[in-house]
Amino acid sequence: MTLAAAGQSGLEVLSAQPAVGWQAAMADSLLARTARERSITQAAGQARVEKMRSSGANAAQLQIQQEQVFLRQRAEEKKRLEALARDQRPLLDIVRRTPDDATARNLLLQALRVQRPNQPDSTYAAVANRLTTPWTRSYLRFYPQQELAAVQCPVLLLHGSDDLLLSPDANLSLLTKGLKGSKLAESRQLSGVNHLFQGPANEWPLIDGRQSPAVSTAALDAIRTWIQALAPPAK
């Protein structure tokens, strides 16, 4: 079993990470804002469905409306990730194409000052250092498709539909494609589940009077059912 399996290349994955190379607080802030915006959009979509229901819409009409809301959300999410990649891929391309760290950092400093002006020099330097670490360079050379065909063990691919760090459709599709030679590979996309496999906020348990994030019950059920199906019959 593995977590955070990627079908996309390391370059594609890092390009879609919010504020790649910047302090974690900035990335967390961007993710929180995106999550709030998505929650507002989902609530508005559900409100339209409920209004139609109260006006006497039939089941088919309600289903069409729900599908339209879902498709609009998917389209907006695709545009968000594409915009992130447009901003961040040039920085990562500098790292990929410039093997000398000192030269790469100088080029990054110039690009960062244009991309996010009016930051302290120490901040730009810290970002340039993070983008040229051995880990970042190694991950930019990561191409999982070259290795997936060699996987022979049973595989259950789970991806949350509310993952804000990777495109559920693109990543899961590539993983499924890479494992197409395995007869023991299954894939599922879990509705309302995020990158950390936490379920929707309305499913979180109350701890000390406050809702606390918890692993999605849908994910746990899927894993348990899959393992039980693989287990040999009891004698």
Coordinates of N, CA and C in Angstrom, one line a residue, residues 40-228:
I40 N -18.4 27.5 -1.0 CA -19.4 28.5 -1.3 C -20.1 28.1 -2.7
T41 N -19.3 27.7 -3.6 CA -19.8 27.3 -4.9 C -20.7 26.0 -4.8
Q42 N -20.3 25.1 -4.0 CA -21.1 23.9 -3.8 C -22.4 24.2 -3.1
A43 N -22.3 25.1 -2.1 CA -23.5 25.4 -1.4 C -24.5 26.1 -2.3
A44 N -24.0 27.0 -3.2 CA -24.9 27.7 -4.1 C -25.5 26.7 -5.1
G45 N -24.7 25.8 -5.5 CA -25.3 24.7 -6.4 C -26.4 23.9 -5.8
Q46 N -26.1 23.5 -4.5 CA -27.1 22.7 -3.8 C -28.4 23.6 -3.5
A47 N -28.2 24.9 -3.3 CA -29.4 25.7 -3.0 C -30.2 25.8 -4.3
R48 N -29.6 25.8 -5.5 CA -30.4 25.8 -6.7 C -31.2 24.5 -6.9
V49 N -30.5 23.4 -6.5 CA -31.2 22.1 -6.6 C -32.4 22.1 -5.6
E50 N -32.2 22.6 -4.4 CA -33.3 22.5 -3.4 C -34.4 23.4 -3.9
K51 N -34.1 24.6 -4.5 CA -35.1 25.5 -5.0 C -35.9 24.8 -6.1
M52 N -35.2 24.1 -7.0 CA -36.0 23.4 -8.0 C -36.8 22.3 -7.4
R53 N -36.3 21.6 -6.4 CA -37.1 20.5 -5.8 C -38.4 21.1 -5.2
S54 N -38.3 22.2 -4.5 CA -39.4 22.8 -3.8 C -40.4 23.3 -4.9
S55 N -39.9 23.6 -6.1 CA -40.8 24.1 -7.1 C -41.5 23.0 -7.9
G56 N -41.2 21.7 -7.5 CA -41.8 20.6 -8.2 C -41.0 19.9 -9.3
A57 N -39.8 20.2 -9.4 CA -38.9 19.6 -10.4 C -38.9 18.0 -10.2
N58 N -38.9 17.3 -11.3 CA -38.9 15.8 -11.1 C -37.4 15.3 -11.0
A59 N -37.3 14.0 -10.7 CA -36.0 13.5 -10.4 C -35.0 13.7 -11.6
A60 N -35.4 13.5 -12.8 CA -34.6 13.7 -14.0 C -34.0 15.1 -14.1
Q61 N -34.9 16.1 -13.8 CA -34.5 17.5 -13.9 C -33.5 17.8 -12.8
L62 N -33.7 17.2 -11.6 CA -32.8 17.5 -10.5 C -31.4 16.8 -10.8
Q63 N -31.4 15.7 -11.4 CA -30.2 15.0 -11.7 C -29.4 15.8 -12.7
I64 N -30.1 16.3 -13.7 CA -29.4 17.1 -14.7 C -28.8 18.4 -14.1
Q65 N -29.5 19.0 -13.2 CA -29.0 20.2 -12.5 C -27.7 19.9 -11.7
Q66 N -27.8 18.7 -11.0 CA -26.6 18.3 -10.2 C -25.4 18.0 -11.0
E67 N -25.7 17.4 -12.2 CA -24.6 17.1 -13.1 C -24.0 18.4 -13.7
Q68 N -24.8 19.3 -14.0 CA -24.3 20.6 -14.5 C -23.4 21.3 -13.4
V69 N -23.9 21.3 -12.2 CA -23.1 21.9 -11.1 C -21.7 21.2 -11.0
F70 N -21.8 19.9 -11.0 CA -20.5 19.1 -10.9 C -19.6 19.4 -12.1
L71 N -20.1 19.5 -13.3 CA -19.2 19.8 -14.5 C -18.7 21.2 -14.4
R72 N -19.5 22.2 -13.9 CA -19.0 23.5 -13.8 C -17.8 23.6 -12.7
Q73 N -18.0 22.9 -11.6 CA -16.9 22.8 -10.6 C -15.7 22.2 -11.2
R74 N -15.8 21.1 -12.0 CA -14.7 20.5 -12.6 C -14.0 21.4 -13.5
A75 N -14.7 22.2 -14.3 CA -14.1 23.1 -15.3 C -13.4 24.2 -14.5
E76 N -14.0 24.7 -13.4 CA -13.3 25.8 -12.7 C -12.0 25.3 -12.0
E77 N -12.0 24.0 -11.6 CA -10.9 23.4 -10.9 C -9.8 23.2 -12.0
K78 N -10.1 22.8 -13.2 CA -9.2 22.6 -14.2 C -8.5 24.0 -14.6
K79 N -9.3 25.0 -14.6 CA -8.7 26.3 -14.9 C -7.8 26.8 -13.8
R80 N -8.1 26.5 -12.6 CA -7.3 26.9 -11.5 C -5.9 26.2 -11.5
L81 N -5.9 24.9 -11.8 CA -4.7 24.2 -11.8 C -3.9 24.6 -13.0
E82 N -4.5 24.9 -14.1 CA -3.8 25.3 -15.3 C -3.1 26.7 -15.1
A83 N -3.8 27.6 -14.4 CA -3.3 28.9 -14.1 C -2.1 28.8 -13.1
L84 N -2.2 27.9 -12.2 CA -1.0 27.6 -11.3 C 0.2 27.1 -12.1
A85 N -0.1 26.2 -13.0 CA 1.0 25.6 -13.8 C 1.7 26.7 -14.7
R86 N 0.9 27.6 -15.2 CA 1.4 28.6 -16.1 C 2.4 29.5 -15.3
D87 N 2.0 29.8 -14.0 CA 2.8 30.7 -13.2 C 4.1 30.0 -12.7
Q88 N 4.0 28.7 -12.4 CA 5.1 28.0 -11.7 C 6.0 27.2 -12.6
R89 N 5.5 26.7 -13.7 CA 6.3 25.9 -14.5 C 7.6 26.6 -15.0
P90 N 7.5 27.9 -15.4 CA 8.8 28.5 -15.8 C 9.9 28.5 -14.7
L91 N 9.5 28.6 -13.4 CA 10.5 28.5 -12.4 C 11.1 27.1 -12.3
L92 N 10.2 26.1 -12.4 CA 10.7 24.7 -12.4 C 11.5 24.4 -13.6
D93 N 11.2 25.0 -14.8 CA 12.0 24.7 -16.0 C 13.4 25.3 -15.8
I94 N 13.5 26.4 -15.1 CA 14.8 26.9 -14.8 C 15.7 25.9 -14.1
V95 N 15.1 25.3 -13.1 CA 15.8 24.3 -12.3 C 16.2 23.1 -13.1
R96 N 15.2 22.6 -13.9 CA 15.5 21.4 -14.8 C 16.6 21.7 -15.8
R97 N 16.6 22.9 -16.3 CA 17.6 23.1 -17.4 C 18.9 23.7 -17.0
T98 N 19.0 24.0 -15.7 CA 20.2 24.6 -15.2 C 20.8 23.7 -14.1
P99 N 21.7 22.8 -14.4 CA 22.3 21.9 -13.4 C 23.1 22.6 -12.3
D100 N 23.7 23.7 -12.6 CA 24.5 24.4 -11.6 C 23.6 25.1 -10.6
D101 N 23.7 24.8 -9.3 CA 22.8 25.4 -8.4 C 22.9 27.0 -8.3
A102 N 24.2 27.4 -8.3 CA 24.4 28.9 -8.1 C 23.8 29.6 -9.3
T103 N 24.0 29.1 -10.5 CA 23.4 29.8 -11.7 C 21.9 29.7 -11.7
A104 N 21.4 28.5 -11.3 CA 19.9 28.4 -11.3 C 19.3 29.4 -10.3
R105 N 19.9 29.5 -9.1 CA 19.4 30.5 -8.1 C 19.4 31.9 -8.6
N106 N 20.5 32.3 -9.3 CA 20.5 33.7 -9.8 C 19.4 33.9 -10.8
L107 N 19.1 32.9 -11.7 CA 18.0 33.0 -12.6 C 16.7 33.0 -11.9
L108 N 16.6 32.2 -10.9 CA 15.3 32.2 -10.1 C 15.0 33.5 -9.4
L109 N 16.1 34.1 -8.9 CA 15.9 35.4 -8.2 C 15.3 36.4 -9.1
Q110 N 15.8 36.4 -10.3 CA 15.3 37.4 -11.3 C 13.8 37.1 -11.6
A111 N 13.5 35.8 -11.9 CA 12.1 35.5 -12.2 C 11.2 35.7 -11.0
L112 N 11.6 35.4 -9.8 CA 10.8 35.6 -8.6 C 10.5 37.1 -8.4
R113 N 11.4 37.9 -8.6 CA 11.2 39.4 -8.4 C 10.1 39.9 -9.4
V114 N 10.1 39.3 -10.6 CA 9.1 39.7 -11.5 C 7.7 39.2 -11.2
Q115 N 7.7 37.9 -10.8 CA 6.5 37.2 -10.5 C 5.8 37.7 -9.2
R116 N 6.6 37.9 -8.2 CA 6.0 38.4 -6.9 C 6.9 39.6 -6.4
P117 N 6.6 40.8 -6.9 CA 7.5 41.9 -6.5 C 7.3 42.4 -5.1
N118 N 8.2 43.2 -4.6 CA 8.2 43.9 -3.3 C 8.3 42.9 -2.1
Q119 N 9.0 41.8 -2.3 CA 9.3 40.9 -1.2 C 10.8 41.1 -0.8
P120 N 11.1 40.8 0.5 CA 12.5 41.0 0.9 C 13.4 40.1 0.2
D121 N 14.7 40.5 0.0 CA 15.6 39.7 -0.7 C 15.8 38.4 -0.1
S122 N 15.7 38.3 1.3 CA 15.9 37.1 2.0 C 14.8 36.1 1.6
T123 N 13.6 36.6 1.3 CA 12.5 35.7 1.0 C 12.8 35.1 -0.4
Y124 N 13.2 35.9 -1.4 CA 13.5 35.4 -2.7 C 14.6 34.3 -2.6
A125 N 15.6 34.6 -1.8 CA 16.8 33.7 -1.7 C 16.3 32.4 -1.1
A126 N 15.4 32.4 -0.1 CA 14.9 31.2 0.5 C 14.1 30.3 -0.5
V127 N 13.3 31.0 -1.3 CA 12.5 30.3 -2.3 C 13.5 29.6 -3.3
A128 N 14.5 30.4 -3.8 CA 15.4 29.9 -4.7 C 16.2 28.7 -4.2
N129 N 16.5 28.7 -2.9 CA 17.2 27.6 -2.2 C 16.3 26.4 -2.2
R130 N 15.0 26.6 -1.9 CA 14.1 25.4 -1.8 C 13.9 24.8 -3.1
L131 N 13.9 25.6 -4.2 CA 13.7 25.1 -5.5 C 14.9 24.4 -6.1
T132 N 16.0 24.5 -5.5 CA 17.2 23.8 -6.0 C 17.8 22.8 -5.1
T133 N 17.0 22.3 -4.1 CA 17.4 21.3 -3.2 C 17.5 19.9 -4.0
P134 N 18.3 19.0 -3.5 CA 18.4 17.7 -4.1 C 17.1 17.0 -4.3
W135 N 16.2 17.2 -3.3 CA 14.9 16.5 -3.4 C 14.1 17.1 -4.6
T136 N 14.1 18.4 -4.7 CA 13.3 19.0 -5.8 C 13.9 18.6 -7.2
R137 N 15.2 18.6 -7.3 CA 15.8 18.2 -8.5 C 15.5 16.7 -8.8
S138 N 15.5 15.9 -7.8 CA 15.2 14.5 -8.0 C 13.7 14.3 -8.4
Y139 N 12.8 15.0 -7.8 CA 11.4 14.9 -8.1 C 11.1 15.4 -9.5
L140 N 11.8 16.4 -10.0 CA 11.6 16.9 -11.3 C 12.0 15.9 -12.4
R141 N 12.8 14.8 -12.0 CA 13.2 13.8 -12.9 C 12.3 12.5 -12.7
F142 N 11.2 12.7 -12.0 CA 10.3 11.5 -11.7 C 9.3 11.3 -12.8
Y143 N 9.3 10.2 -13.4 CA 8.4 9.8 -14.5 C 7.8 8.4 -14.2
P144 N 6.7 8.4 -13.4 CA 6.1 7.2 -12.9 C 5.6 6.2 -14.0
Q145 N 5.3 6.7 -15.2 CA 4.8 5.9 -16.2 C 5.8 4.8 -16.7
Q146 N 7.1 5.2 -16.5 CA 8.1 4.2 -16.8 C 8.2 3.0 -15.9
E147 N 7.6 3.1 -14.7 CA 7.7 2.1 -13.7 C 6.4 1.3 -13.5
L148 N 5.3 2.0 -13.8 CA 4.0 1.4 -13.5 C 3.8 0.0 -14.1
A149 N 4.3 -0.1 -15.4 CA 4.0 -1.4 -16.1 C 4.7 -2.6 -15.4
A150 N 5.6 -2.3 -14.5 CA 6.3 -3.4 -13.9 C 5.6 -3.9 -12.6
V151 N 4.5 -3.2 -12.2 CA 3.8 -3.5 -11.0 C 2.9 -4.8 -11.2
Q152 N 3.1 -5.8 -10.4 CA 2.4 -7.0 -10.5 C 1.5 -7.3 -9.4
C153 N 1.6 -6.6 -8.3 CA 0.8 -6.9 -7.1 C -0.6 -6.3 -7.2
P154 N -1.6 -6.8 -6.4 CA -2.9 -6.1 -6.4 C -2.8 -4.7 -6.1
V155 N -3.6 -3.8 -6.7 CA -3.6 -2.4 -6.5 C -5.0 -1.8 -6.4
L156 N -5.2 -1.0 -5.4 CA -6.5 -0.3 -5.3 C -6.1 1.2 -5.4
L157 N -6.6 1.8 -6.5 CA -6.3 3.2 -6.7 C -7.5 4.0 -6.2
L158 N -7.3 4.9 -5.2 CA -8.3 5.8 -4.6 C -7.9 7.2 -4.8
H159 N -8.8 8.0 -5.3 CA -8.5 9.5 -5.4 C -9.7 10.3 -5.0
G160 N -9.5 11.3 -4.2 CA -10.7 12.1 -3.8 C -11.1 13.1 -4.8
S161 N -12.3 13.3 -5.0 CA -12.8 14.3 -6.0 C -12.5 15.7 -5.6
D162 N -12.3 16.0 -4.3 CA -12.0 17.3 -3.8 C -10.6 17.5 -3.5
D163 N -9.7 16.8 -4.2 CA -8.2 17.0 -4.0 C -7.9 18.3 -4.7
L164 N -7.3 19.2 -3.9 CA -6.9 20.5 -4.4 C -5.5 20.6 -4.9
L165 N -4.7 19.5 -4.7 CA -3.3 19.5 -5.0 C -3.0 18.8 -6.3
L166 N -3.9 17.9 -6.7 CA -3.7 17.1 -8.0 C -5.1 17.0 -8.6
S167 N -5.1 17.0 -9.9 CA -6.4 16.8 -10.7 C -6.8 15.4 -10.5
P168 N -8.0 15.1 -9.9 CA -8.4 13.7 -9.7 C -8.6 13.0 -11.1
D169 N -9.1 13.7 -12.1 CA -9.4 13.1 -13.4 C -8.0 12.8 -14.1
A170 N -7.1 13.7 -14.1 CA -5.9 13.5 -14.9 C -5.0 12.5 -14.2
N171 N -4.8 12.6 -12.8 CA -3.9 11.8 -12.1 C -4.4 10.3 -12.1
L172 N -5.7 10.1 -11.8 CA -6.2 8.8 -11.7 C -6.2 8.1 -13.0
S173 N -6.5 8.9 -14.1 CA -6.5 8.3 -15.4 C -5.1 7.8 -15.8
L174 N -4.1 8.6 -15.5 CA -2.7 8.2 -15.8 C -2.3 7.0 -15.0
L175 N -2.7 6.9 -13.8 CA -2.4 5.7 -12.9 C -3.0 4.5 -13.5
T176 N -4.3 4.6 -13.9 CA -5.1 3.5 -14.4 C -4.5 3.1 -15.7
K177 N -4.1 4.0 -16.6 CA -3.4 3.7 -17.8 C -2.1 3.0 -17.6
G178 N -1.3 3.4 -16.7 CA 0.0 2.8 -16.4 C -0.1 1.4 -15.9
L179 N -1.3 1.1 -15.2 CA -1.4 -0.2 -14.6 C -2.4 -1.1 -15.4
K180 N -2.6 -0.7 -16.7 CA -3.6 -1.4 -17.5 C -3.2 -2.9 -17.8
G181 N -1.9 -3.2 -17.6 CA -1.5 -4.6 -17.8 C -1.7 -5.5 -16.6
S182 N -2.1 -4.9 -15.5 CA -2.4 -5.7 -14.3 C -3.9 -6.0 -14.2
K183 N -4.2 -7.3 -14.1 CA -5.6 -7.7 -13.9 C -6.1 -7.5 -12.5
L184 N -5.2 -7.1 -11.6 CA -5.5 -7.0 -10.2 C -5.6 -5.5 -9.8
A185 N -5.8 -4.6 -10.7 CA -5.8 -3.2 -10.4 C -7.2 -2.7 -10.5
E186 N -7.7 -2.0 -9.5 CA -9.0 -1.3 -9.4 C -8.8 0.1 -9.1
S187 N -9.8 1.0 -9.6 CA -9.7 2.4 -9.4 C -11.0 2.9 -9.0
R188 N -11.1 3.9 -8.1 CA -12.3 4.5 -7.7 C -12.0 6.0 -7.3
Q189 N -12.9 6.9 -7.7 CA -12.9 8.3 -7.3 C -13.9 8.5 -6.2
L190 N -13.5 9.0 -5.1 CA -14.4 9.2 -3.9 C -14.9 10.6 -3.8
S191 N -16.2 10.7 -3.9 CA -16.9 12.0 -3.9 C -16.7 12.7 -2.5
G192 N -16.3 14.0 -2.6 CA -16.2 14.8 -1.4 C -15.0 14.6 -0.6
V193 N -14.0 13.7 -1.0 CA -12.8 13.4 -0.3 C -11.7 14.3 -0.8
N194 N -10.9 14.8 0.2 CA -9.8 15.7 -0.2 C -8.4 14.9 -0.4
H195 N -7.4 15.7 -0.5 CA -6.0 15.2 -0.8 C -5.6 14.3 0.4
L196 N -6.0 14.6 1.6 CA -5.6 13.9 2.8 C -6.6 12.7 3.1
F197 N -7.5 12.4 2.2 CA -8.5 11.4 2.4 C -9.4 11.7 3.5
Q198 N -9.6 13.0 3.8 CA -10.6 13.4 4.7 C -11.9 13.6 4.0
G199 N -13.0 13.2 4.7 CA -14.3 13.3 4.1 C -14.9 14.8 4.2
P200 N -16.1 15.0 3.7 CA -16.7 16.3 3.8 C -16.8 16.8 5.2
A201 N -16.7 18.1 5.5 CA -16.7 18.6 6.8 C -18.0 18.2 7.6
N202 N -19.1 18.0 6.9 CA -20.3 17.6 7.6 C -20.3 16.2 8.1
E203 N -19.2 15.4 7.7 CA -19.1 14.1 8.2 C -18.0 14.0 9.4
W204 N -17.3 15.1 9.7 CA -16.3 15.0 10.7 C -16.9 14.8 12.1
P205 N -16.2 14.1 12.9 CA -16.7 13.9 14.3 C -16.6 15.1 15.2
L206 N -17.4 15.2 16.2 CA -17.2 16.2 17.2 C -16.3 15.8 18.3
I207 N -15.2 16.5 18.5 CA -14.2 16.3 19.6 C -14.1 17.5 20.4
D208 N -14.4 17.4 21.7 CA -14.4 18.5 22.6 C -15.3 19.6 22.1
G209 N -16.4 19.2 21.5 CA -17.4 20.2 21.0 C -17.1 20.8 19.6
R210 N -16.0 20.4 19.0 CA -15.6 21.0 17.7 C -15.5 19.9 16.7
Q211 N -15.9 20.2 15.4 CA -15.7 19.3 14.4 C -14.2 19.1 14.0
S212 N -13.7 17.9 14.0 CA -12.3 17.7 13.7 C -12.1 16.8 12.4
P213 N -11.2 17.1 11.6 CA -11.0 16.3 10.3 C -10.7 14.8 10.7
A214 N -11.3 14.0 9.8 CA -11.1 12.5 10.0 C -11.1 11.9 8.7
V215 N -10.4 10.7 8.7 CA -10.3 9.9 7.4 C -11.7 9.6 7.0
S216 N -11.9 9.7 5.7 CA -13.3 9.4 5.1 C -13.7 8.0 5.3
T217 N -14.9 7.9 5.8 CA -15.5 6.5 6.0 C -15.6 5.8 4.7
A218 N -15.9 6.6 3.6 CA -16.0 5.9 2.3 C -14.6 5.3 1.8
A219 N -13.5 6.0 2.2 CA -12.2 5.5 1.8 C -11.9 4.2 2.7
L220 N -12.2 4.3 4.0 CA -12.0 3.1 4.8 C -12.8 1.9 4.4
D221 N -14.1 2.2 4.0 CA -15.0 1.1 3.6 C -14.4 0.5 2.3
A222 N -14.0 1.3 1.4 CA -13.4 0.8 0.1 C -12.2 0.0 0.3
I223 N -11.3 0.4 1.2 CA -10.1 -0.4 1.5 C -10.5 -1.7 2.1
R224 N -11.4 -1.7 3.1 CA -11.7 -2.9 3.8 C -12.4 -3.9 2.9
T225 N -13.3 -3.4 2.0 CA -14.0 -4.3 1.1 C -13.0 -4.9 0.1
W226 N -12.1 -4.1 -0.3 CA -11.1 -4.6 -1.3 C -10.2 -5.7 -0.7
I227 N -9.7 -5.4 0.6 CA -8.9 -6.4 1.2 C -9.6 -7.7 1.5
Q228 N -10.9 -7.6 1.9 CA -11.7 -8.8 2.2 C -11.9 -9.6 0.9

